[in-house]
Coordinates of N, CA and C in Angstrom, one line a residue:
X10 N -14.6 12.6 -11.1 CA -14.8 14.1 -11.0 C -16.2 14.4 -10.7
X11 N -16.5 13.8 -9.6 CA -18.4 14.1 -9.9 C -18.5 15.1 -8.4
X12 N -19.6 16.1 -9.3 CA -19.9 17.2 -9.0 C -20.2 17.5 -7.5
X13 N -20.1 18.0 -6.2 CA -19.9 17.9 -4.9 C -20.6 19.8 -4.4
X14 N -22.0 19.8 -4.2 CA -22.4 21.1 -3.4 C -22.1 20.9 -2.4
X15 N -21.8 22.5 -2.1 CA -21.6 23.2 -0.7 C -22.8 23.7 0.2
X16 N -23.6 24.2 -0.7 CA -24.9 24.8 -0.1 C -26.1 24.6 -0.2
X17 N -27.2 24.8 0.6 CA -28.6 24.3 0.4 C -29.1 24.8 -0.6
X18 N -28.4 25.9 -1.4 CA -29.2 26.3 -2.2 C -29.5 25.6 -3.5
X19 N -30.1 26.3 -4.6 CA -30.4 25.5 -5.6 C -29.1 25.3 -6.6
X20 N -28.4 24.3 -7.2 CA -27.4 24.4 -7.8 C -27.1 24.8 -9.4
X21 N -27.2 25.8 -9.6 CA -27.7 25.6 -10.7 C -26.3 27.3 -11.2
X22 N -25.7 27.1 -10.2 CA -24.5 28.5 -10.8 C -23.4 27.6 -11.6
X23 N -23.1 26.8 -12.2 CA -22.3 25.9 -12.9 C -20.5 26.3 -13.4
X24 N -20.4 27.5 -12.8 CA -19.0 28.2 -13.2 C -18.1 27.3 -11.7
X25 N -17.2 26.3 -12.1 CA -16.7 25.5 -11.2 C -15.7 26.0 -10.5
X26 N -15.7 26.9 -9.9 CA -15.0 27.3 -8.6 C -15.6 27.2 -7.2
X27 N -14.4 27.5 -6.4 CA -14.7 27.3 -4.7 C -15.8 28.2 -4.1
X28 N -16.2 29.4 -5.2 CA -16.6 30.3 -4.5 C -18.6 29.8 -4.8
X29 N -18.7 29.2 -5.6 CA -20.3 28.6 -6.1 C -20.4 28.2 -5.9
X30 N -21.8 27.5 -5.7 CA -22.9 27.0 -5.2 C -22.6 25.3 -5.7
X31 N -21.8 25.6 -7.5 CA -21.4 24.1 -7.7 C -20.0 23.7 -8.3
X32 N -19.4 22.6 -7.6 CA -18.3 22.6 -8.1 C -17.2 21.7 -8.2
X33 N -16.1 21.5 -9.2 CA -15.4 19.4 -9.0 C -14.5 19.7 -8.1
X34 N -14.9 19.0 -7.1 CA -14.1 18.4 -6.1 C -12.2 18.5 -6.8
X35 N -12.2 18.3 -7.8 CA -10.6 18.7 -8.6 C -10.3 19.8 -8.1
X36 N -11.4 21.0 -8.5 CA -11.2 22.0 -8.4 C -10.8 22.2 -6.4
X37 N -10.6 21.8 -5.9 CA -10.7 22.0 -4.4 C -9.2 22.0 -4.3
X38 N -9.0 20.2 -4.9 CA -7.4 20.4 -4.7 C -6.1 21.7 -6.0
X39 N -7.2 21.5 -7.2 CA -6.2 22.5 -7.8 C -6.0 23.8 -7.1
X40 N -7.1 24.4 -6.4 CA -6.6 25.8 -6.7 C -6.2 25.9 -5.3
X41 N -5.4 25.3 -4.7 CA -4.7 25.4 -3.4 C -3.8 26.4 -3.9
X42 N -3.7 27.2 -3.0 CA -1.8 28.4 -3.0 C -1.5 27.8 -3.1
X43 N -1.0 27.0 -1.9 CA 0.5 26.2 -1.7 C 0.5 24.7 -2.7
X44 N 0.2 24.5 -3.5 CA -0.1 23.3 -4.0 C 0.8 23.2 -4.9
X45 N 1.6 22.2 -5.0 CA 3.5 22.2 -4.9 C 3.6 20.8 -5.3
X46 N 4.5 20.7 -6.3 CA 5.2 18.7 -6.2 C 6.6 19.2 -5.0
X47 N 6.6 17.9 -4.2 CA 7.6 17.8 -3.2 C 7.7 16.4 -3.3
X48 N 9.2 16.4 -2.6 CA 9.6 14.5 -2.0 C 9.7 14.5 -0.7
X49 N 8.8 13.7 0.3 CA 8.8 13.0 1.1 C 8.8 11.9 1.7
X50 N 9.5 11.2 2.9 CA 9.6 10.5 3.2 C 8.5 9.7 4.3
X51 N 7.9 10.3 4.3 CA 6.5 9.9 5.5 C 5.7 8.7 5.3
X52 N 5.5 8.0 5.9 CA 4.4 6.8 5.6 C 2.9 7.1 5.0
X53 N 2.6 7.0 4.2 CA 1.6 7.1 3.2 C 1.2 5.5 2.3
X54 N -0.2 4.7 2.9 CA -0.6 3.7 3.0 C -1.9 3.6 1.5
X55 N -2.1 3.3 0.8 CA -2.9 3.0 -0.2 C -4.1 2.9 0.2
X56 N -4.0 2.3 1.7 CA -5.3 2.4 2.0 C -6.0 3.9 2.6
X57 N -4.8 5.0 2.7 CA -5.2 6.5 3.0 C -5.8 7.4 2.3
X58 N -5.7 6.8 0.9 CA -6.2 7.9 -0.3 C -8.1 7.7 -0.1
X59 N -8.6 6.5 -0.2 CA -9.9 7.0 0.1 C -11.0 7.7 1.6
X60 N -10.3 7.4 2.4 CA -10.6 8.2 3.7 C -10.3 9.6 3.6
X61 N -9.1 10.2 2.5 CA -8.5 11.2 2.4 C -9.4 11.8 1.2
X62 N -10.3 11.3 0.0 CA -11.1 11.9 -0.4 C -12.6 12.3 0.1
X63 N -12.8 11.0 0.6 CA -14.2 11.3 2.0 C -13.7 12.6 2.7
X64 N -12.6 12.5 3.1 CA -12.6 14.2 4.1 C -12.7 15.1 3.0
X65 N -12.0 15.4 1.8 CA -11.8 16.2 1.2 C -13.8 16.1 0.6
X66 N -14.6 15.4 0.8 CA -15.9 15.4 -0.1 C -16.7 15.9 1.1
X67 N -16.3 15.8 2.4 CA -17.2 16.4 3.5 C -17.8 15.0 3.5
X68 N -17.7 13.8 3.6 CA -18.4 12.5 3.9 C -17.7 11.8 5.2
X69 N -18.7 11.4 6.2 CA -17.9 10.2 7.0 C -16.8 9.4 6.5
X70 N -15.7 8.8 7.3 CA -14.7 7.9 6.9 C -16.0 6.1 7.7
X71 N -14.9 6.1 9.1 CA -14.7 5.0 10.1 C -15.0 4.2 9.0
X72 N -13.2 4.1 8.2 CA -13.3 3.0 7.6 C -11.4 2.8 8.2
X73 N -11.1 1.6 7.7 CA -9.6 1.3 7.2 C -9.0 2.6 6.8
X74 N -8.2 3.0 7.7 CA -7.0 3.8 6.7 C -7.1 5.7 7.4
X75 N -6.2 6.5 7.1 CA -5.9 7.7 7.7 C -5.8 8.8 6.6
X76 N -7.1 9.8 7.0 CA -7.4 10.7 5.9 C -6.0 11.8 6.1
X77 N -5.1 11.5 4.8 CA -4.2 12.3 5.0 C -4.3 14.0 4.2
X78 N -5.3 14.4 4.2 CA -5.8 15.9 3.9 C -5.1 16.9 4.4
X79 N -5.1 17.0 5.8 CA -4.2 18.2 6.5 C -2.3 17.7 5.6
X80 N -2.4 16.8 5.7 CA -1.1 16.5 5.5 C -0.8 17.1 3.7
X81 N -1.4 16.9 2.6 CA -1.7 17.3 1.9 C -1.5 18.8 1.4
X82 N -2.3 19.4 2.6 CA -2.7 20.9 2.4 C -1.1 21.9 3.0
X83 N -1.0 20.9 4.2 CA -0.4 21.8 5.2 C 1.6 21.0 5.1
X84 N 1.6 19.5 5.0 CA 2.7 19.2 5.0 C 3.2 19.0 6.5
X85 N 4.2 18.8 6.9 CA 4.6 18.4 8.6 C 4.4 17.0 8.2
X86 N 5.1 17.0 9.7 CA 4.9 15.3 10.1 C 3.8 14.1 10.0
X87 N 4.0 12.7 9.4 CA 3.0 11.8 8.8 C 1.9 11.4 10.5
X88 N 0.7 11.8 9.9 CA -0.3 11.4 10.9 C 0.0 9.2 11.4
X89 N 0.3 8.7 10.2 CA 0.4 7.4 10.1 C 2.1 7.1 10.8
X90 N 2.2 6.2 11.7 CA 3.7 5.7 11.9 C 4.1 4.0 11.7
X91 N 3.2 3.6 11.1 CA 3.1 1.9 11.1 C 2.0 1.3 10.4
X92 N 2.2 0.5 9.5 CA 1.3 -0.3 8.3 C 1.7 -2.1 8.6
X93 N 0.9 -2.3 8.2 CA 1.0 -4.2 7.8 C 1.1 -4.2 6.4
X94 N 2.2 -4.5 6.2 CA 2.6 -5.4 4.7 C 1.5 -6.6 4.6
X95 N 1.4 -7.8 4.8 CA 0.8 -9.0 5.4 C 0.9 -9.5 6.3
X96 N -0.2 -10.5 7.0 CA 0.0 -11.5 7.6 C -1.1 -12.7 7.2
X97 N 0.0 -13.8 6.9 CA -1.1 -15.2 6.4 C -1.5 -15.8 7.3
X98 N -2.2 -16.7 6.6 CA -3.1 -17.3 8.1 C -1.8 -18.1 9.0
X99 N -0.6 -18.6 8.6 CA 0.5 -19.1 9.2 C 0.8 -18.2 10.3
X100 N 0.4 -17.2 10.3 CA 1.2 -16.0 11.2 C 2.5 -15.7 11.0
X101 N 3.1 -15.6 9.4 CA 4.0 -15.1 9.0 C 3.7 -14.2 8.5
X102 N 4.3 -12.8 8.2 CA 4.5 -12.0 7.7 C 5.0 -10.8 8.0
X103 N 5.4 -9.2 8.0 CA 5.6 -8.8 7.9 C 4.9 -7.3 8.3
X104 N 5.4 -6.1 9.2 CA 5.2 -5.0 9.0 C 6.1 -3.8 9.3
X105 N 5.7 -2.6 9.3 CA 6.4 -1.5 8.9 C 6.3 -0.4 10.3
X106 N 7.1 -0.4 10.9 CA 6.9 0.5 12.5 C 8.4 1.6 11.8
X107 N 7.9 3.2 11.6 CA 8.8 3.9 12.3 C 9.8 3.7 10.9
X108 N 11.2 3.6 11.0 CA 12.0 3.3 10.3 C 12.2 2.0 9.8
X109 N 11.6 1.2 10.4 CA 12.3 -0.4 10.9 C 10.8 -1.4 10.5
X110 N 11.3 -2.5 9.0 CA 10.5 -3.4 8.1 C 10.9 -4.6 9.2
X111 N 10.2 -4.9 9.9 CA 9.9 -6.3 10.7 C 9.2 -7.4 10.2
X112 N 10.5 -8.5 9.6 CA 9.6 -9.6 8.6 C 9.8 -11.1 9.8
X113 N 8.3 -11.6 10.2 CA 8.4 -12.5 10.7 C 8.0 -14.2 9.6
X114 N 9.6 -15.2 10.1 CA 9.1 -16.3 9.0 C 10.1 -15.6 7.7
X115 N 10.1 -17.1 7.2 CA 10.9 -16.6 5.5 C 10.4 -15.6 5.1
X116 N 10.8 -15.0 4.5 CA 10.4 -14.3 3.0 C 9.1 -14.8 1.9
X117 N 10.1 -15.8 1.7 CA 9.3 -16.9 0.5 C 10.1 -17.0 -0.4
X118 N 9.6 -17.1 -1.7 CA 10.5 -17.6 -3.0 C 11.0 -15.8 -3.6
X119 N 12.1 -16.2 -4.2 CA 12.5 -14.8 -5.1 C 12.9 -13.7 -4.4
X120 N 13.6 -14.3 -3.4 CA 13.9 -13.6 -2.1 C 15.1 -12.8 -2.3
X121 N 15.8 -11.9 -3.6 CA 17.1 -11.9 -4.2 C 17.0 -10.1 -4.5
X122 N 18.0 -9.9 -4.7 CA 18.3 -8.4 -5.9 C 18.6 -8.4 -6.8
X123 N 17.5 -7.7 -8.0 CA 17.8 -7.3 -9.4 C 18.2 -6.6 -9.6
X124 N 18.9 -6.3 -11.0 CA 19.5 -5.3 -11.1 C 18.7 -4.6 -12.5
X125 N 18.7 -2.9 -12.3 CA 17.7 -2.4 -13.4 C 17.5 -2.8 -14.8
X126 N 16.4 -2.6 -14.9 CA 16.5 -3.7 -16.4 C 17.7 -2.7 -17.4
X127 N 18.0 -3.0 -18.5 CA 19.2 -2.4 -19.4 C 20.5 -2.7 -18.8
X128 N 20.9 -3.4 -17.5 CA 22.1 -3.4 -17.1 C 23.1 -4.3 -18.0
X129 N 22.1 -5.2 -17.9 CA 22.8 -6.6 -18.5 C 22.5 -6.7 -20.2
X130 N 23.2 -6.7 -21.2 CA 22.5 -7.3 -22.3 C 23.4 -8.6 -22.8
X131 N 22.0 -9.5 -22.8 CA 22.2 -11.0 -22.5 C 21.9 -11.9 -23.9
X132 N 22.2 -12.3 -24.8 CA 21.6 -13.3 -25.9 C 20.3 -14.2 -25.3
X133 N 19.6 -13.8 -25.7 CA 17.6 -14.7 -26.0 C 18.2 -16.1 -25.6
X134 N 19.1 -16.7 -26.5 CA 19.5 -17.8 -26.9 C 19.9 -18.4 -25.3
X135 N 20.8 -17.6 -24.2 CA 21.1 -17.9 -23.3 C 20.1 -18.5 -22.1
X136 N 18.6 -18.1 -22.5 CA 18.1 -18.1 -21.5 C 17.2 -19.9 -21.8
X137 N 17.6 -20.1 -23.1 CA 17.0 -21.2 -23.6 C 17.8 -22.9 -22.8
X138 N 17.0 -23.7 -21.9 CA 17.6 -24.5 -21.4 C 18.9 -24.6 -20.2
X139 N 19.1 -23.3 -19.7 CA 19.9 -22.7 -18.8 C 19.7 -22.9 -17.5
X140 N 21.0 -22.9 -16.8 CA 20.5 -23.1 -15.5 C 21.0 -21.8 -14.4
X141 N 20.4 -21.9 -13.3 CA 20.5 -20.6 -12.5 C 21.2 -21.3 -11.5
X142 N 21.4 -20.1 -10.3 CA 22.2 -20.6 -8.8 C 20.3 -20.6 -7.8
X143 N 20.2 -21.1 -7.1 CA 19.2 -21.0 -6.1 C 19.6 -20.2 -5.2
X144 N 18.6 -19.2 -5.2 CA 18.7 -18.1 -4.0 C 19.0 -18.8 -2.7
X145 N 19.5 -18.3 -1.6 CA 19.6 -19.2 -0.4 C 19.1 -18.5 0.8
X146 N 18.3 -18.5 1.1 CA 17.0 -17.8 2.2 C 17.8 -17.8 3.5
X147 N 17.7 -17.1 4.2 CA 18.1 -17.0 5.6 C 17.4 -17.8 6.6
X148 N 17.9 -18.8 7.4 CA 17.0 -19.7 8.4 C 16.8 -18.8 9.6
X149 N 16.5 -17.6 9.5 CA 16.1 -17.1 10.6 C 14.7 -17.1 10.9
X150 N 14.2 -16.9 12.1 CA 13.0 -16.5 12.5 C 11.9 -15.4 12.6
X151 N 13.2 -14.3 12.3 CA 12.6 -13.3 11.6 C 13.8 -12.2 11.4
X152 N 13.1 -10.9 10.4 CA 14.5 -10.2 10.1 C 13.9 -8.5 10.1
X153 N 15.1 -8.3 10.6 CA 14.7 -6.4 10.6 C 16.0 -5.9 9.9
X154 N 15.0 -4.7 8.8 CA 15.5 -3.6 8.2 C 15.5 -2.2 8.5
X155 N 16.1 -1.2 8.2 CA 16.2 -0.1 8.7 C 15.9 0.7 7.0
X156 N 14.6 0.7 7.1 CA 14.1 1.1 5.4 C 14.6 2.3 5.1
X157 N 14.8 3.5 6.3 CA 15.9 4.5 5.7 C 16.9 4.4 5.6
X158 N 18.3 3.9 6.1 CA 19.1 3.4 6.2 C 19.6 2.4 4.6
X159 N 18.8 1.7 4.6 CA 18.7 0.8 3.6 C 17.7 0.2 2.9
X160 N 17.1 1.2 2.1 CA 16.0 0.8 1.3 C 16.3 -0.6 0.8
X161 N 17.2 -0.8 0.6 CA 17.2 -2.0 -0.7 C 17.0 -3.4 0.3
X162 N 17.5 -3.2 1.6 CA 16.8 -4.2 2.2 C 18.1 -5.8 2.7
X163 N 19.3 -4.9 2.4 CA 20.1 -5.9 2.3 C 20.6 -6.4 3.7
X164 N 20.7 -5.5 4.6 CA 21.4 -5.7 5.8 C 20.2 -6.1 6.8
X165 N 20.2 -7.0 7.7 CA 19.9 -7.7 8.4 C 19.9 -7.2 9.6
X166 N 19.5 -6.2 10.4 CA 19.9 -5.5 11.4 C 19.2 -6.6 13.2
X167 N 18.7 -7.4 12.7 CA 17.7 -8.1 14.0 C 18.7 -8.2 15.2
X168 N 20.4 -9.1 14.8 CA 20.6 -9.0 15.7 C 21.6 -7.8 16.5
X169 N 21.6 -6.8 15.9 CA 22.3 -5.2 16.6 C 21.0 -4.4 17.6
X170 N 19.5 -5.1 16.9 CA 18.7 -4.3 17.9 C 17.7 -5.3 18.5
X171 N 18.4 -6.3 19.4 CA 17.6 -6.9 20.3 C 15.9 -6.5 21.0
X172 N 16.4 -5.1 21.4 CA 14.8 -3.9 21.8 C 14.4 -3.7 21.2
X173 N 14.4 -3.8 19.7 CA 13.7 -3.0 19.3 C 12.8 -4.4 18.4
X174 N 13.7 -5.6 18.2 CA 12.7 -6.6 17.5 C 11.9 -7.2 18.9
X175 N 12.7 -7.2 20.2 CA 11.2 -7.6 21.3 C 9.9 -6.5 20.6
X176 N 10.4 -5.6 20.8 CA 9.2 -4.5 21.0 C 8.4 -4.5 19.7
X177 N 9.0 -5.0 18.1 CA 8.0 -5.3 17.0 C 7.5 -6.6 17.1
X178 N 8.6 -7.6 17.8 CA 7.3 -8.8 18.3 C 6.1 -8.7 18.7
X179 N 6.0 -8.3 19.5 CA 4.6 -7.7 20.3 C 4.0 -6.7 19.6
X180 N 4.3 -6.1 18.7 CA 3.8 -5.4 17.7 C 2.5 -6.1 16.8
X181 N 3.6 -7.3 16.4 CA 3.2 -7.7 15.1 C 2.4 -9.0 15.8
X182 N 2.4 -9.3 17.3 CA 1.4 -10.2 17.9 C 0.0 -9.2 17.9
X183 N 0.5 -8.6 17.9 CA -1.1 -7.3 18.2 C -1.9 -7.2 17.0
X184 N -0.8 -7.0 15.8 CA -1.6 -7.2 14.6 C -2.1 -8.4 14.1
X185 N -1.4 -9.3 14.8 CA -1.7 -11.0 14.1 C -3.3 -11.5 14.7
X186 N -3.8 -11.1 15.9 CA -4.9 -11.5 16.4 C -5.9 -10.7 15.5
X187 N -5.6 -9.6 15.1 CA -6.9 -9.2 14.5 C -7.1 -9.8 12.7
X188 N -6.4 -10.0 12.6 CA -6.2 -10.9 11.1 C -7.8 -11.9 10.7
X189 N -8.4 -11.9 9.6 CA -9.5 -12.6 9.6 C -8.3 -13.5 8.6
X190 N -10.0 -14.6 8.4 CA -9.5 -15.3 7.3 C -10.1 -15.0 5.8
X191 N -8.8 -15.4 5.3 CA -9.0 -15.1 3.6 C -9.9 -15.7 3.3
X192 N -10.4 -14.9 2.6 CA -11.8 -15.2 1.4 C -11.1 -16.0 0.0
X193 N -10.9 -17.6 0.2 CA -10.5 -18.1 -0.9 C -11.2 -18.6 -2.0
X194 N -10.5 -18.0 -3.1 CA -11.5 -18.4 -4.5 C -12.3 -20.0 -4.2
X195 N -13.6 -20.0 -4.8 CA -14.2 -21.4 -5.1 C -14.5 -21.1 -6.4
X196 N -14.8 -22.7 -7.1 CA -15.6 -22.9 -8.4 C -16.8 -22.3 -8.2
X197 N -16.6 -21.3 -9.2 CA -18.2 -21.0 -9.4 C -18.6 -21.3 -10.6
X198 N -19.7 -22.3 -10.8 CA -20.2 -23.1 -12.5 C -20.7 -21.5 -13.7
X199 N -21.6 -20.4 -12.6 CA -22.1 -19.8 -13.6 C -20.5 -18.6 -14.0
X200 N -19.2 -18.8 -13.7 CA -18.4 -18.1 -14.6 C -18.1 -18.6 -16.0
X201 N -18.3 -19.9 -16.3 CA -17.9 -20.4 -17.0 C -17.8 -19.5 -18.5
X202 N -16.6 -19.9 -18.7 CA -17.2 -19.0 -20.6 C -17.8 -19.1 -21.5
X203 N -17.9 -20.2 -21.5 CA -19.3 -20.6 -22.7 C -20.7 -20.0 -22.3
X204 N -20.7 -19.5 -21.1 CA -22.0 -19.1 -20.6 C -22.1 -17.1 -21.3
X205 N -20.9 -16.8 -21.4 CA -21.0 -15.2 -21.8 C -20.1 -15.2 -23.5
X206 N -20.4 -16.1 -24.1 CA -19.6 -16.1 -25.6 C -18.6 -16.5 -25.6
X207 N -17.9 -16.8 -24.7 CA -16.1 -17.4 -24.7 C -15.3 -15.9 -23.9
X208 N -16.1 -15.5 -23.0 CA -15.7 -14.3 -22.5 C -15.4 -14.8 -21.2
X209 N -14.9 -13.9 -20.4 CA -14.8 -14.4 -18.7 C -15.6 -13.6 -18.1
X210 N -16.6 -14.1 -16.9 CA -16.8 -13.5 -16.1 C -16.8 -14.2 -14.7
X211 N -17.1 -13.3 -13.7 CA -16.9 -13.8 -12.3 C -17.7 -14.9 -11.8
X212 N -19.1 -14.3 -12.6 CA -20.6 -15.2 -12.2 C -21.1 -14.9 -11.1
X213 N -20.6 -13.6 -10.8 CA -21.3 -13.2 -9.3 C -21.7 -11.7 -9.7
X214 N -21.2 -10.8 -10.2 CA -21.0 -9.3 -10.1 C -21.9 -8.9 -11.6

């Protein structure tokens, strides 16, 4: 909540409304009229919320991500229509166009549906030495969902829309070239814990 002037003047009127000289940025979004809890369906990215405070602070973005402010204020249709879930350096993974989750390559492990926790009540004792069924992964090459349709992700739609997985192929080729590589953990000697009391640290930061 740190303090954000409007004017060249000196700031020193401290009563935090829109209309003075000083005032919390909170205050910007609370005292909207229209400022309402609603449910939407629109794409809204994690990476949107800070470019979306930069506009709302009057600061530069040209960073990662889409300042959704008007969207906020005004509501209508999502500025954003497509996100990347991942992609590993394998060039598997996954993204999000439109209605339709385009996953290239397995899944990976734990690939299943749960059911909400309290469904089942199960004895402690059962889970001791027990054995499970193995998920069984799909050998396909890749798979499309229809996230409104079917959130939960169960139906396999790739082969009913031939056009539409060409067209996220080439999607998710467009996104795969720009992919760097991961910054993978190394040993660093000065995290060690004996060095900060038996505490952890990074040894960098």
């Amino acid at each position: 909540m740190a303090k954000a002037a409007f004017s060249s003047q000196t700031h020193t009127a401290g009563p935090r409304w829109p209309q003075s000289t000083e005032t919390l940025i909170i205050n910007r979004l609370t005292r909207l009229d229209q400022l309402t809890q609603w449910n939407t369906l629109v794409l809204f990215h994690a990476v949107d919320w800070f470019p979306t405070f930069l506009e709302i602070a009057g600061a530069p973005s040209g960073i990662d991500g889409i300042s959704r402010w008007r969207f906020l204020r005004e509501g209508g249709s999502s500025a954003r229509t497509e996100f990347v879930y991942n992609i590993e350096p394998n060039s598997k993974g996954a993204i999000r166009v439109g209605d339709f989750k385009f996953i290239v390559g397995r899944p990976g492990q734990y690939n299943d549906w749960y059911p909400a926790p309290g469904k089942y009540h199960i004895p402690r004792s059962q889970f001791r030495g027990g054995k499970h069924d193995k998920v069984k992964l799909e050998k396909v090459p890749h798979m499309l969902f229809n996230i409104t349709e079917d959130p939960r992700e169960e139906r396999n739609v790739a082969g009913d829309f031939p056009d539409v997985v060409k067209e996220l192929s080439a999607r998710f080729a467009a996104w795969n070239v720009t992919k760097v590589k991961p910054h993978s953990a190394r040993r660093v000697a000065q995290s060690d814990p004996s060095l900060y009391g038996g505490l952890w640290s990074s040894g960098w930061c």
